[in-house]
Amino acid sequence: MTVPTRITSCITILGLCAALAVAQDTTQKQTTPQPQTNTPQTPVTPQTQTTPQVQTAPQDAKQAERARKEKEKQDKKVAKEAERKAVQSQPTGEKVAMSGTAEQAVRQLDTERVQALLRSNTTTLERIFADDYANTNNSGEVLTKGQVMAEVKSGDVKYETITIDDVQVRVYGDTAVLTGRATVKGARKGQDISGQNRVTRVYVKQAGGWRLVAQQSTRIAQQ
C-alpha cells in the first residue's frame, strides 16, 4: 500500500469515528430525561365559617326595661312630693321665686307689704321685715322694725289708701332694689301724712326667702 493510500484510509477512519461520536451524543441527549420543575402550589386557605350568633331571648331585656321604667316612675313621684312639701313650707315670696323670677318675687312681696299696712296685719309684716329693718321716712326719722311694728299694732299709724306706680326692680344676686312712686292717704299720731313720695326699698334673699331690710321715702313737692 502506498503512502497516499494509507493517509486516505486514516482520514476515512477518523471521519467515521467522529460521526459515531456525534451519533452517540445525540442519542444520549434524546434518551436522558429532562428534570421537571415542580412549582409549589399556593395552599388554599379554607374559608372560615361564620357561626351565626344566637339571639338572646328578649324576655330578660323586657324585664329590665320594665324595672327601669318603674324605678323612674317612683323617683319622679318622690321628687314631686318633696318639691310640694318644700313649696308649702316656704313663705310667699320664696314660692313666687320658684315659679318665676326674682323680680316677680320681689314685686309680689312688696304688694303683700302694702296690703298688710292697709289692714294693719302685723303677722305678715313680721315675716316681710328683716330683723335689722330700717325705715327712713320723709321727715328724716329712722325707725327700726320694732318701732314700725309698734305703731301699726297700736294704731298710731293708719293708712286708708296706698298706691304704688312707676315701679322698677333691679336684682343683683341675692339683693333687689325697688324704686317707685307712692301715693298715700293716712295719718300718723294724729298728723296727716297724705301725699306723694319717691321710695326706695332694698330686699335681700335670706334663708327664709326675700326680706325687706331698708326703706327710704322722699316727699314730692306739690305743684
JSON list of C-alpha atoms in Angstrom, two decimals:
[
{"chain": "A", "resi": 1, "resn": "MET", "atom": "CA", "xyz": [0.00, 0.00, 0.00]},
{"chain": "A", "resi": 2, "resn": "THR", "atom": "CA", "xyz": [1.39, 3.32, -0.97]},
{"chain": "A", "resi": 3, "resn": "VAL", "atom": "CA", "xyz": [1.69, 6.26, 1.41]},
{"chain": "A", "resi": 4, "resn": "PRO", "atom": "CA", "xyz": [-1.13, 8.32, -0.11]},
{"chain": "A", "resi": 5, "resn": "THR", "atom": "CA", "xyz": [-3.40, 5.35, 0.14]},
{"chain": "A", "resi": 6, "resn": "ARG", "atom": "CA", "xyz": [-2.61, 4.97, 3.84]},
{"chain": "A", "resi": 7, "resn": "ILE", "atom": "CA", "xyz": [-3.27, 8.64, 4.52]},
{"chain": "A", "resi": 8, "resn": "THR", "atom": "CA", "xyz": [-6.60, 8.44, 2.78]},
{"chain": "A", "resi": 9, "resn": "SER", "atom": "CA", "xyz": [-7.60, 5.41, 4.83]},
{"chain": "A", "resi": 10, "resn": "CYS", "atom": "CA", "xyz": [-6.69, 7.13, 8.09]},
{"chain": "A", "resi": 11, "resn": "ILE", "atom": "CA", "xyz": [-8.72, 10.17, 7.20]},
{"chain": "A", "resi": 12, "resn": "THR", "atom": "CA", "xyz": [-11.69, 7.95, 6.38]},
{"chain": "A", "resi": 13, "resn": "ILE", "atom": "CA", "xyz": [-11.40, 6.10, 9.69]},
{"chain": "A", "resi": 14, "resn": "LEU", "atom": "CA", "xyz": [-11.17, 9.38, 11.64]},
{"chain": "A", "resi": 15, "resn": "GLY", "atom": "CA", "xyz": [-14.28, 10.68, 9.88]},
{"chain": "A", "resi": 16, "resn": "LEU", "atom": "CA", "xyz": [-16.22, 7.53, 10.77]},
{"chain": "A", "resi": 17, "resn": "CYS", "atom": "CA", "xyz": [-15.15, 7.84, 14.43]},
{"chain": "A", "resi": 18, "resn": "ALA", "atom": "CA", "xyz": [-16.25, 11.46, 14.60]},
{"chain": "A", "resi": 19, "resn": "ALA", "atom": "CA", "xyz": [-19.61, 10.62, 13.05]},
{"chain": "A", "resi": 20, "resn": "LEU", "atom": "CA", "xyz": [-20.09, 7.76, 15.51]},
{"chain": "A", "resi": 21, "resn": "ALA", "atom": "CA", "xyz": [-19.30, 10.03, 18.47]},
{"chain": "A", "resi": 22, "resn": "VAL", "atom": "CA", "xyz": [-21.81, 12.64, 17.30]},
{"chain": "A", "resi": 23, "resn": "ALA", "atom": "CA", "xyz": [-24.46, 9.95, 16.86]},
{"chain": "A", "resi": 24, "resn": "GLN", "atom": "CA", "xyz": [-23.89, 8.59, 20.37]},
{"chain": "A", "resi": 25, "resn": "ASP", "atom": "CA", "xyz": [-24.07, 12.07, 21.92]},
{"chain": "A", "resi": 26, "resn": "THR", "atom": "CA", "xyz": [-27.33, 12.80, 20.14]},
{"chain": "A", "resi": 27, "resn": "THR", "atom": "CA", "xyz": [-28.78, 9.51, 21.31]},
{"chain": "A", "resi": 28, "resn": "GLN", "atom": "CA", "xyz": [-27.86, 10.23, 24.94]},
{"chain": "A", "resi": 29, "resn": "LYS", "atom": "CA", "xyz": [-29.49, 13.68, 24.82]},
{"chain": "A", "resi": 30, "resn": "GLN", "atom": "CA", "xyz": [-32.68, 12.20, 23.42]},
{"chain": "A", "resi": 31, "resn": "THR", "atom": "CA", "xyz": [-32.81, 9.41, 25.99]},
{"chain": "A", "resi": 32, "resn": "THR", "atom": "CA", "xyz": [-31.81, 11.49, 29.08]},
{"chain": "A", "resi": 33, "resn": "PRO", "atom": "CA", "xyz": [-34.99, 12.51, 30.91]},
{"chain": "A", "resi": 34, "resn": "GLN", "atom": "CA", "xyz": [-35.36, 16.24, 31.48]},
{"chain": "A", "resi": 35, "resn": "PRO", "atom": "CA", "xyz": [-35.77, 17.23, 35.13]},
{"chain": "A", "resi": 36, "resn": "GLN", "atom": "CA", "xyz": [-39.24, 18.51, 35.87]},
{"chain": "A", "resi": 37, "resn": "THR", "atom": "CA", "xyz": [-39.58, 21.78, 37.74]},
{"chain": "A", "resi": 38, "resn": "ASN", "atom": "CA", "xyz": [-42.21, 21.42, 40.42]},
{"chain": "A", "resi": 39, "resn": "THR", "atom": "CA", "xyz": [-43.77, 24.81, 41.10]},
{"chain": "A", "resi": 40, "resn": "PRO", "atom": "CA", "xyz": [-45.09, 24.76, 44.63]},
{"chain": "A", "resi": 41, "resn": "GLN", "atom": "CA", "xyz": [-48.80, 25.39, 44.67]},
{"chain": "A", "resi": 42, "resn": "THR", "atom": "CA", "xyz": [-50.19, 28.04, 46.98]},
{"chain": "A", "resi": 43, "resn": "PRO", "atom": "CA", "xyz": [-52.10, 26.26, 49.70]},
{"chain": "A", "resi": 44, "resn": "VAL", "atom": "CA", "xyz": [-55.77, 27.08, 49.65]},
{"chain": "A", "resi": 45, "resn": "THR", "atom": "CA", "xyz": [-56.87, 28.62, 52.91]},
{"chain": "A", "resi": 46, "resn": "PRO", "atom": "CA", "xyz": [-60.14, 27.11, 53.97]},
{"chain": "A", "resi": 47, "resn": "GLN", "atom": "CA", "xyz": [-62.91, 29.68, 54.42]},
{"chain": "A", "resi": 48, "resn": "THR", "atom": "CA", "xyz": [-63.84, 30.33, 57.97]},
{"chain": "A", "resi": 49, "resn": "GLN", "atom": "CA", "xyz": [-67.42, 29.52, 58.56]},
{"chain": "A", "resi": 50, "resn": "THR", "atom": "CA", "xyz": [-69.17, 32.33, 60.44]},
{"chain": "A", "resi": 51, "resn": "THR", "atom": "CA", "xyz": [-71.14, 30.87, 63.24]},
{"chain": "A", "resi": 52, "resn": "PRO", "atom": "CA", "xyz": [-74.46, 32.71, 63.40]},
{"chain": "A", "resi": 53, "resn": "GLN", "atom": "CA", "xyz": [-74.95, 34.47, 66.72]},
{"chain": "A", "resi": 54, "resn": "VAL", "atom": "CA", "xyz": [-77.77, 33.15, 68.71]},
{"chain": "A", "resi": 55, "resn": "GLN", "atom": "CA", "xyz": [-80.17, 35.97, 69.53]},
{"chain": "A", "resi": 56, "resn": "THR", "atom": "CA", "xyz": [-80.78, 36.23, 73.24]},
{"chain": "A", "resi": 57, "resn": "ALA", "atom": "CA", "xyz": [-84.36, 35.79, 74.09]},
{"chain": "A", "resi": 58, "resn": "PRO", "atom": "CA", "xyz": [-85.96, 39.24, 74.61]},
{"chain": "A", "resi": 59, "resn": "GLN", "atom": "CA", "xyz": [-87.54, 38.17, 77.86]},
{"chain": "A", "resi": 60, "resn": "ASP", "atom": "CA", "xyz": [-84.68, 39.42, 80.08]},
{"chain": "A", "resi": 61, "resn": "ALA", "atom": "CA", "xyz": [-84.45, 42.72, 78.17]},
{"chain": "A", "resi": 62, "resn": "LYS", "atom": "CA", "xyz": [-88.16, 43.34, 78.58]},
{"chain": "A", "resi": 63, "resn": "GLN", "atom": "CA", "xyz": [-87.99, 42.67, 82.29]},
{"chain": "A", "resi": 64, "resn": "ALA", "atom": "CA", "xyz": [-85.03, 45.04, 82.67]},
{"chain": "A", "resi": 65, "resn": "GLU", "atom": "CA", "xyz": [-86.86, 47.76, 80.72]},
{"chain": "A", "resi": 66, "resn": "ARG", "atom": "CA", "xyz": [-89.97, 47.38, 82.86]},
{"chain": "A", "resi": 67, "resn": "ALA", "atom": "CA", "xyz": [-87.87, 47.60, 86.02]},
{"chain": "A", "resi": 68, "resn": "ARG", "atom": "CA", "xyz": [-86.13, 50.74, 84.75]},
{"chain": "A", "resi": 69, "resn": "LYS", "atom": "CA", "xyz": [-89.40, 52.47, 83.88]},
{"chain": "A", "resi": 70, "resn": "GLU", "atom": "CA", "xyz": [-90.88, 51.55, 87.23]},
{"chain": "A", "resi": 71, "resn": "LYS", "atom": "CA", "xyz": [-87.84, 53.00, 89.03]},
{"chain": "A", "resi": 72, "resn": "GLU", "atom": "CA", "xyz": [-88.05, 56.23, 87.03]},
{"chain": "A", "resi": 73, "resn": "LYS", "atom": "CA", "xyz": [-91.73, 56.49, 87.88]},
{"chain": "A", "resi": 74, "resn": "GLN", "atom": "CA", "xyz": [-91.05, 56.06, 91.58]},
{"chain": "A", "resi": 75, "resn": "ASP", "atom": "CA", "xyz": [-88.16, 58.57, 91.51]},
{"chain": "A", "resi": 76, "resn": "LYS", "atom": "CA", "xyz": [-90.34, 61.20, 89.83]},
{"chain": "A", "resi": 77, "resn": "LYS", "atom": "CA", "xyz": [-93.09, 60.60, 92.36]},
{"chain": "A", "resi": 78, "resn": "VAL", "atom": "CA", "xyz": [-90.71, 61.02, 95.29]},
{"chain": "A", "resi": 79, "resn": "ALA", "atom": "CA", "xyz": [-89.14, 64.17, 93.78]},
{"chain": "A", "resi": 80, "resn": "LYS", "atom": "CA", "xyz": [-92.54, 65.71, 93.09]},
{"chain": "A", "resi": 81, "resn": "GLU", "atom": "CA", "xyz": [-93.71, 65.06, 96.64]},
{"chain": "A", "resi": 82, "resn": "ALA", "atom": "CA", "xyz": [-90.51, 66.54, 98.07]},
{"chain": "A", "resi": 83, "resn": "GLU", "atom": "CA", "xyz": [-90.92, 69.65, 95.92]},
{"chain": "A", "resi": 84, "resn": "ARG", "atom": "CA", "xyz": [-94.55, 70.04, 97.00]},
{"chain": "A", "resi": 85, "resn": "LYS", "atom": "CA", "xyz": [-93.61, 69.86, 100.68]},
{"chain": "A", "resi": 86, "resn": "ALA", "atom": "CA", "xyz": [-90.75, 72.31, 100.17]},
{"chain": "A", "resi": 87, "resn": "VAL", "atom": "CA", "xyz": [-93.03, 74.85, 98.48]},
{"chain": "A", "resi": 88, "resn": "GLN", "atom": "CA", "xyz": [-95.65, 74.55, 101.21]},
{"chain": "A", "resi": 89, "resn": "SER", "atom": "CA", "xyz": [-93.06, 75.23, 103.91]},
{"chain": "A", "resi": 90, "resn": "GLN", "atom": "CA", "xyz": [-91.72, 78.39, 102.25]},
{"chain": "A", "resi": 91, "resn": "PRO", "atom": "CA", "xyz": [-93.09, 81.95, 102.53]},
{"chain": "A", "resi": 92, "resn": "THR", "atom": "CA", "xyz": [-94.99, 83.51, 99.66]},
{"chain": "A", "resi": 93, "resn": "GLY", "atom": "CA", "xyz": [-92.02, 85.43, 98.32]},
{"chain": "A", "resi": 94, "resn": "GLU", "atom": "CA", "xyz": [-89.98, 82.24, 98.02]},
{"chain": "A", "resi": 95, "resn": "LYS", "atom": "CA", "xyz": [-92.85, 80.36, 96.36]},
{"chain": "A", "resi": 96, "resn": "VAL", "atom": "CA", "xyz": [-93.08, 83.01, 93.66]},
{"chain": "A", "resi": 97, "resn": "ALA", "atom": "CA", "xyz": [-89.31, 82.85, 93.15]},
{"chain": "A", "resi": 98, "resn": "MET", "atom": "CA", "xyz": [-89.56, 79.12, 92.42]},
{"chain": "A", "resi": 99, "resn": "SER", "atom": "CA", "xyz": [-92.30, 79.62, 89.81]},
{"chain": "A", "resi": 100, "resn": "GLY", "atom": "CA", "xyz": [-90.97, 82.84, 88.30]},
{"chain": "A", "resi": 101, "resn": "THR", "atom": "CA", "xyz": [-88.10, 85.26, 88.50]},
{"chain": "A", "resi": 102, "resn": "ALA", "atom": "CA", "xyz": [-86.57, 87.06, 91.47]},
{"chain": "A", "resi": 103, "resn": "GLU", "atom": "CA", "xyz": [-88.06, 90.30, 90.18]},
{"chain": "A", "resi": 104, "resn": "GLN", "atom": "CA", "xyz": [-91.55, 88.81, 90.24]},
{"chain": "A", "resi": 105, "resn": "ALA", "atom": "CA", "xyz": [-90.96, 87.53, 93.77]},
{"chain": "A", "resi": 106, "resn": "VAL", "atom": "CA", "xyz": [-89.94, 90.99, 95.00]},
{"chain": "A", "resi": 107, "resn": "ARG", "atom": "CA", "xyz": [-92.87, 92.69, 93.28]},
{"chain": "A", "resi": 108, "resn": "GLN", "atom": "CA", "xyz": [-95.27, 90.18, 94.81]},
{"chain": "A", "resi": 109, "resn": "LEU", "atom": "CA", "xyz": [-93.77, 90.61, 98.27]},
{"chain": "A", "resi": 110, "resn": "ASP", "atom": "CA", "xyz": [-94.00, 94.40, 98.03]},
{"chain": "A", "resi": 111, "resn": "THR", "atom": "CA", "xyz": [-97.68, 94.11, 97.13]},
{"chain": "A", "resi": 112, "resn": "GLU", "atom": "CA", "xyz": [-98.20, 91.93, 100.21]},
{"chain": "A", "resi": 113, "resn": "ARG", "atom": "CA", "xyz": [-96.47, 94.59, 102.30]},
{"chain": "A", "resi": 114, "resn": "VAL", "atom": "CA", "xyz": [-98.88, 97.28, 101.05]},
{"chain": "A", "resi": 115, "resn": "GLN", "atom": "CA", "xyz": [-101.91, 95.10, 101.79]},
{"chain": "A", "resi": 116, "resn": "ALA", "atom": "CA", "xyz": [-100.58, 94.32, 105.27]},
{"chain": "A", "resi": 117, "resn": "LEU", "atom": "CA", "xyz": [-100.16, 98.05, 106.06]},
{"chain": "A", "resi": 118, "resn": "LEU", "atom": "CA", "xyz": [-103.71, 98.80, 104.90]},
{"chain": "A", "resi": 119, "resn": "ARG", "atom": "CA", "xyz": [-105.08, 96.00, 107.11]},
{"chain": "A", "resi": 120, "resn": "SER", "atom": "CA", "xyz": [-102.65, 96.54, 110.00]},
{"chain": "A", "resi": 121, "resn": "ASN", "atom": "CA", "xyz": [-101.61, 92.89, 109.59]},
{"chain": "A", "resi": 122, "resn": "THR", "atom": "CA", "xyz": [-98.58, 92.65, 111.85]},
{"chain": "A", "resi": 123, "resn": "THR", "atom": "CA", "xyz": [-98.19, 88.90, 111.25]},
{"chain": "A", "resi": 124, "resn": "THR", "atom": "CA", "xyz": [-97.45, 89.45, 107.57]},
{"chain": "A", "resi": 125, "resn": "LEU", "atom": "CA", "xyz": [-95.26, 92.48, 108.29]},
{"chain": "A", "resi": 126, "resn": "GLU", "atom": "CA", "xyz": [-93.27, 90.44, 110.82]},
{"chain": "A", "resi": 127, "resn": "ARG", "atom": "CA", "xyz": [-92.49, 87.94, 108.06]},
{"chain": "A", "resi": 128, "resn": "ILE", "atom": "CA", "xyz": [-91.61, 90.56, 105.44]},
{"chain": "A", "resi": 129, "resn": "PHE", "atom": "CA", "xyz": [-89.45, 92.89, 107.54]},
{"chain": "A", "resi": 130, "resn": "ALA", "atom": "CA", "xyz": [-85.90, 91.70, 108.29]},
{"chain": "A", "resi": 131, "resn": "ASP", "atom": "CA", "xyz": [-84.80, 91.82, 111.92]},
{"chain": "A", "resi": 132, "resn": "ASP", "atom": "CA", "xyz": [-82.47, 94.73, 111.14]},
{"chain": "A", "resi": 133, "resn": "TYR", "atom": "CA", "xyz": [-85.06, 96.59, 109.04]},
{"chain": "A", "resi": 134, "resn": "ALA", "atom": "CA", "xyz": [-84.62, 100.37, 108.99]},
{"chain": "A", "resi": 135, "resn": "ASN", "atom": "CA", "xyz": [-87.18, 102.87, 107.67]},
{"chain": "A", "resi": 136, "resn": "THR", "atom": "CA", "xyz": [-86.10, 106.43, 106.90]},
{"chain": "A", "resi": 137, "resn": "ASN", "atom": "CA", "xyz": [-89.35, 108.37, 106.47]},
{"chain": "A", "resi": 138, "resn": "ASN", "atom": "CA", "xyz": [-89.91, 111.63, 104.61]},
{"chain": "A", "resi": 139, "resn": "SER", "atom": "CA", "xyz": [-89.34, 113.58, 107.84]},
{"chain": "A", "resi": 140, "resn": "GLY", "atom": "CA", "xyz": [-85.82, 112.19, 108.18]},
{"chain": "A", "resi": 141, "resn": "GLU", "atom": "CA", "xyz": [-86.62, 109.86, 111.10]},
{"chain": "A", "resi": 142, "resn": "VAL", "atom": "CA", "xyz": [-85.03, 106.42, 111.12]},
{"chain": "A", "resi": 143, "resn": "LEU", "atom": "CA", "xyz": [-87.39, 103.80, 112.56]},
{"chain": "A", "resi": 144, "resn": "THR", "atom": "CA", "xyz": [-86.47, 100.23, 113.49]},
{"chain": "A", "resi": 145, "resn": "LYS", "atom": "CA", "xyz": [-88.58, 97.18, 112.84]},
{"chain": "A", "resi": 146, "resn": "GLY", "atom": "CA", "xyz": [-89.79, 97.19, 116.43]},
{"chain": "A", "resi": 147, "resn": "GLN", "atom": "CA", "xyz": [-90.87, 100.84, 116.24]},
{"chain": "A", "resi": 148, "resn": "VAL", "atom": "CA", "xyz": [-92.76, 100.39, 112.96]},
{"chain": "A", "resi": 149, "resn": "MET", "atom": "CA", "xyz": [-94.48, 97.25, 114.23]},
{"chain": "A", "resi": 150, "resn": "ALA", "atom": "CA", "xyz": [-95.49, 99.00, 117.46]},
{"chain": "A", "resi": 151, "resn": "GLU", "atom": "CA", "xyz": [-97.05, 101.95, 115.58]},
{"chain": "A", "resi": 152, "resn": "VAL", "atom": "CA", "xyz": [-99.02, 99.64, 113.28]},
{"chain": "A", "resi": 153, "resn": "LYS", "atom": "CA", "xyz": [-100.19, 97.44, 116.15]},
{"chain": "A", "resi": 154, "resn": "SER", "atom": "CA", "xyz": [-101.26, 100.36, 118.34]},
{"chain": "A", "resi": 155, "resn": "GLY", "atom": "CA", "xyz": [-103.00, 102.21, 115.51]},
{"chain": "A", "resi": 156, "resn": "ASP", "atom": "CA", "xyz": [-100.68, 105.23, 115.77]},
{"chain": "A", "resi": 157, "resn": "VAL", "atom": "CA", "xyz": [-100.20, 104.91, 112.03]},
{"chain": "A", "resi": 158, "resn": "LYS", "atom": "CA", "xyz": [-103.20, 104.20, 109.83]},
{"chain": "A", "resi": 159, "resn": "TYR", "atom": "CA", "xyz": [-103.44, 104.10, 106.05]},
{"chain": "A", "resi": 160, "resn": "GLU", "atom": "CA", "xyz": [-106.65, 104.49, 104.06]},
{"chain": "A", "resi": 161, "resn": "THR", "atom": "CA", "xyz": [-105.11, 104.05, 100.61]},
{"chain": "A", "resi": 162, "resn": "ILE", "atom": "CA", "xyz": [-101.67, 103.26, 99.26]},
{"chain": "A", "resi": 163, "resn": "THR", "atom": "CA", "xyz": [-100.94, 103.28, 95.53]},
{"chain": "A", "resi": 164, "resn": "ILE", "atom": "CA", "xyz": [-97.55, 102.35, 94.13]},
{"chain": "A", "resi": 165, "resn": "ASP", "atom": "CA", "xyz": [-96.69, 103.10, 90.49]},
{"chain": "A", "resi": 166, "resn": "ASP", "atom": "CA", "xyz": [-93.66, 103.72, 88.28]},
{"chain": "A", "resi": 167, "resn": "VAL", "atom": "CA", "xyz": [-92.12, 100.62, 89.88]},
{"chain": "A", "resi": 168, "resn": "GLN", "atom": "CA", "xyz": [-88.73, 99.33, 88.79]},
{"chain": "A", "resi": 169, "resn": "VAL", "atom": "CA", "xyz": [-86.88, 96.37, 90.27]},
{"chain": "A", "resi": 170, "resn": "ARG", "atom": "CA", "xyz": [-83.18, 95.70, 89.75]},
{"chain": "A", "resi": 171, "resn": "VAL", "atom": "CA", "xyz": [-81.77, 92.41, 91.01]},
{"chain": "A", "resi": 172, "resn": "TYR", "atom": "CA", "xyz": [-78.12, 91.93, 92.00]},
{"chain": "A", "resi": 173, "resn": "GLY", "atom": "CA", "xyz": [-77.78, 88.31, 93.01]},
{"chain": "A", "resi": 174, "resn": "ASP", "atom": "CA", "xyz": [-79.44, 87.97, 96.42]},
{"chain": "A", "resi": 175, "resn": "THR", "atom": "CA", "xyz": [-80.20, 91.70, 96.62]},
{"chain": "A", "resi": 176, "resn": "ALA", "atom": "CA", "xyz": [-83.01, 93.58, 94.88]},
{"chain": "A", "resi": 177, "resn": "VAL", "atom": "CA", "xyz": [-83.60, 97.34, 94.77]},
{"chain": "A", "resi": 178, "resn": "LEU", "atom": "CA", "xyz": [-87.17, 98.52, 94.20]},
{"chain": "A", "resi": 179, "resn": "THR", "atom": "CA", "xyz": [-87.90, 102.14, 93.29]},
{"chain": "A", "resi": 180, "resn": "GLY", "atom": "CA", "xyz": [-91.25, 103.77, 92.64]},
{"chain": "A", "resi": 181, "resn": "ARG", "atom": "CA", "xyz": [-93.76, 106.46, 93.48]},
{"chain": "A", "resi": 182, "resn": "ALA", "atom": "CA", "xyz": [-96.10, 106.00, 96.45]},
{"chain": "A", "resi": 183, "resn": "THR", "atom": "CA", "xyz": [-99.34, 107.94, 96.78]},
{"chain": "A", "resi": 184, "resn": "VAL", "atom": "CA", "xyz": [-100.75, 107.54, 100.29]},
{"chain": "A", "resi": 185, "resn": "LYS", "atom": "CA", "xyz": [-103.68, 108.77, 102.31]},
{"chain": "A", "resi": 186, "resn": "GLY", "atom": "CA", "xyz": [-103.40, 108.29, 106.05]},
{"chain": "A", "resi": 187, "resn": "ALA", "atom": "CA", "xyz": [-102.38, 109.65, 109.43]},
{"chain": "A", "resi": 188, "resn": "ARG", "atom": "CA", "xyz": [-99.61, 109.08, 111.94]},
{"chain": "A", "resi": 189, "resn": "LYS", "atom": "CA", "xyz": [-100.17, 110.01, 115.58]},
{"chain": "A", "resi": 190, "resn": "GLY", "atom": "CA", "xyz": [-102.99, 112.29, 114.54]},
{"chain": "A", "resi": 191, "resn": "GLN", "atom": "CA", "xyz": [-100.97, 114.06, 111.84]},
{"chain": "A", "resi": 192, "resn": "ASP", "atom": "CA", "xyz": [-101.97, 113.85, 108.17]},
{"chain": "A", "resi": 193, "resn": "ILE", "atom": "CA", "xyz": [-99.27, 112.07, 106.17]},
{"chain": "A", "resi": 194, "resn": "SER", "atom": "CA", "xyz": [-101.14, 112.05, 102.85]},
{"chain": "A", "resi": 195, "resn": "GLY", "atom": "CA", "xyz": [-99.17, 112.89, 99.71]},
{"chain": "A", "resi": 196, "resn": "GLN", "atom": "CA", "xyz": [-96.74, 111.50, 97.19]},
{"chain": "A", "resi": 197, "resn": "ASN", "atom": "CA", "xyz": [-93.28, 110.15, 97.91]},
{"chain": "A", "resi": 198, "resn": "ARG", "atom": "CA", "xyz": [-90.41, 108.73, 95.93]},
{"chain": "A", "resi": 199, "resn": "VAL", "atom": "CA", "xyz": [-89.48, 105.48, 97.63]},
{"chain": "A", "resi": 200, "resn": "THR", "atom": "CA", "xyz": [-86.51, 103.15, 97.55]},
{"chain": "A", "resi": 201, "resn": "ARG", "atom": "CA", "xyz": [-86.72, 99.73, 99.16]},
{"chain": "A", "resi": 202, "resn": "VAL", "atom": "CA", "xyz": [-83.96, 97.14, 99.46]},
{"chain": "A", "resi": 203, "resn": "TYR", "atom": "CA", "xyz": [-84.85, 93.45, 99.62]},
{"chain": "A", "resi": 204, "resn": "VAL", "atom": "CA", "xyz": [-82.33, 90.72, 100.46]},
{"chain": "A", "resi": 205, "resn": "LYS", "atom": "CA", "xyz": [-82.81, 87.00, 99.93]},
{"chain": "A", "resi": 206, "resn": "GLN", "atom": "CA", "xyz": [-82.16, 85.28, 103.25]},
{"chain": "A", "resi": 207, "resn": "ALA", "atom": "CA", "xyz": [-82.61, 81.71, 104.50]},
{"chain": "A", "resi": 208, "resn": "GLY", "atom": "CA", "xyz": [-86.39, 82.03, 104.74]},
{"chain": "A", "resi": 209, "resn": "GLY", "atom": "CA", "xyz": [-86.88, 83.96, 101.49]},
{"chain": "A", "resi": 210, "resn": "TRP", "atom": "CA", "xyz": [-86.85, 87.61, 100.47]},
{"chain": "A", "resi": 211, "resn": "ARG", "atom": "CA", "xyz": [-86.88, 90.19, 103.30]},
{"chain": "A", "resi": 212, "resn": "LEU", "atom": "CA", "xyz": [-87.18, 93.98, 103.34]},
{"chain": "A", "resi": 213, "resn": "VAL", "atom": "CA", "xyz": [-84.06, 95.37, 105.02]},
{"chain": "A", "resi": 214, "resn": "ALA", "atom": "CA", "xyz": [-84.25, 99.10, 104.28]},
{"chain": "A", "resi": 215, "resn": "GLN", "atom": "CA", "xyz": [-86.66, 101.76, 103.05]},
{"chain": "A", "resi": 216, "resn": "GLN", "atom": "CA", "xyz": [-86.30, 105.46, 102.33]},
{"chain": "A", "resi": 217, "resn": "SER", "atom": "CA", "xyz": [-89.01, 107.97, 101.37]},
{"chain": "A", "resi": 218, "resn": "THR", "atom": "CA", "xyz": [-88.68, 111.47, 99.92]},
{"chain": "A", "resi": 219, "resn": "ARG", "atom": "CA", "xyz": [-91.65, 113.82, 99.70]},
{"chain": "A", "resi": 220, "resn": "ILE", "atom": "CA", "xyz": [-92.59, 115.02, 96.21]},
{"chain": "A", "resi": 221, "resn": "ALA", "atom": "CA", "xyz": [-93.25, 118.75, 96.32]},
{"chain": "A", "resi": 222, "resn": "GLN", "atom": "CA", "xyz": [-96.81, 119.73, 95.40]},
{"chain": "A", "resi": 223, "resn": "GLN", "atom": "CA", "xyz": [-97.07, 121.97, 92.35]}
]
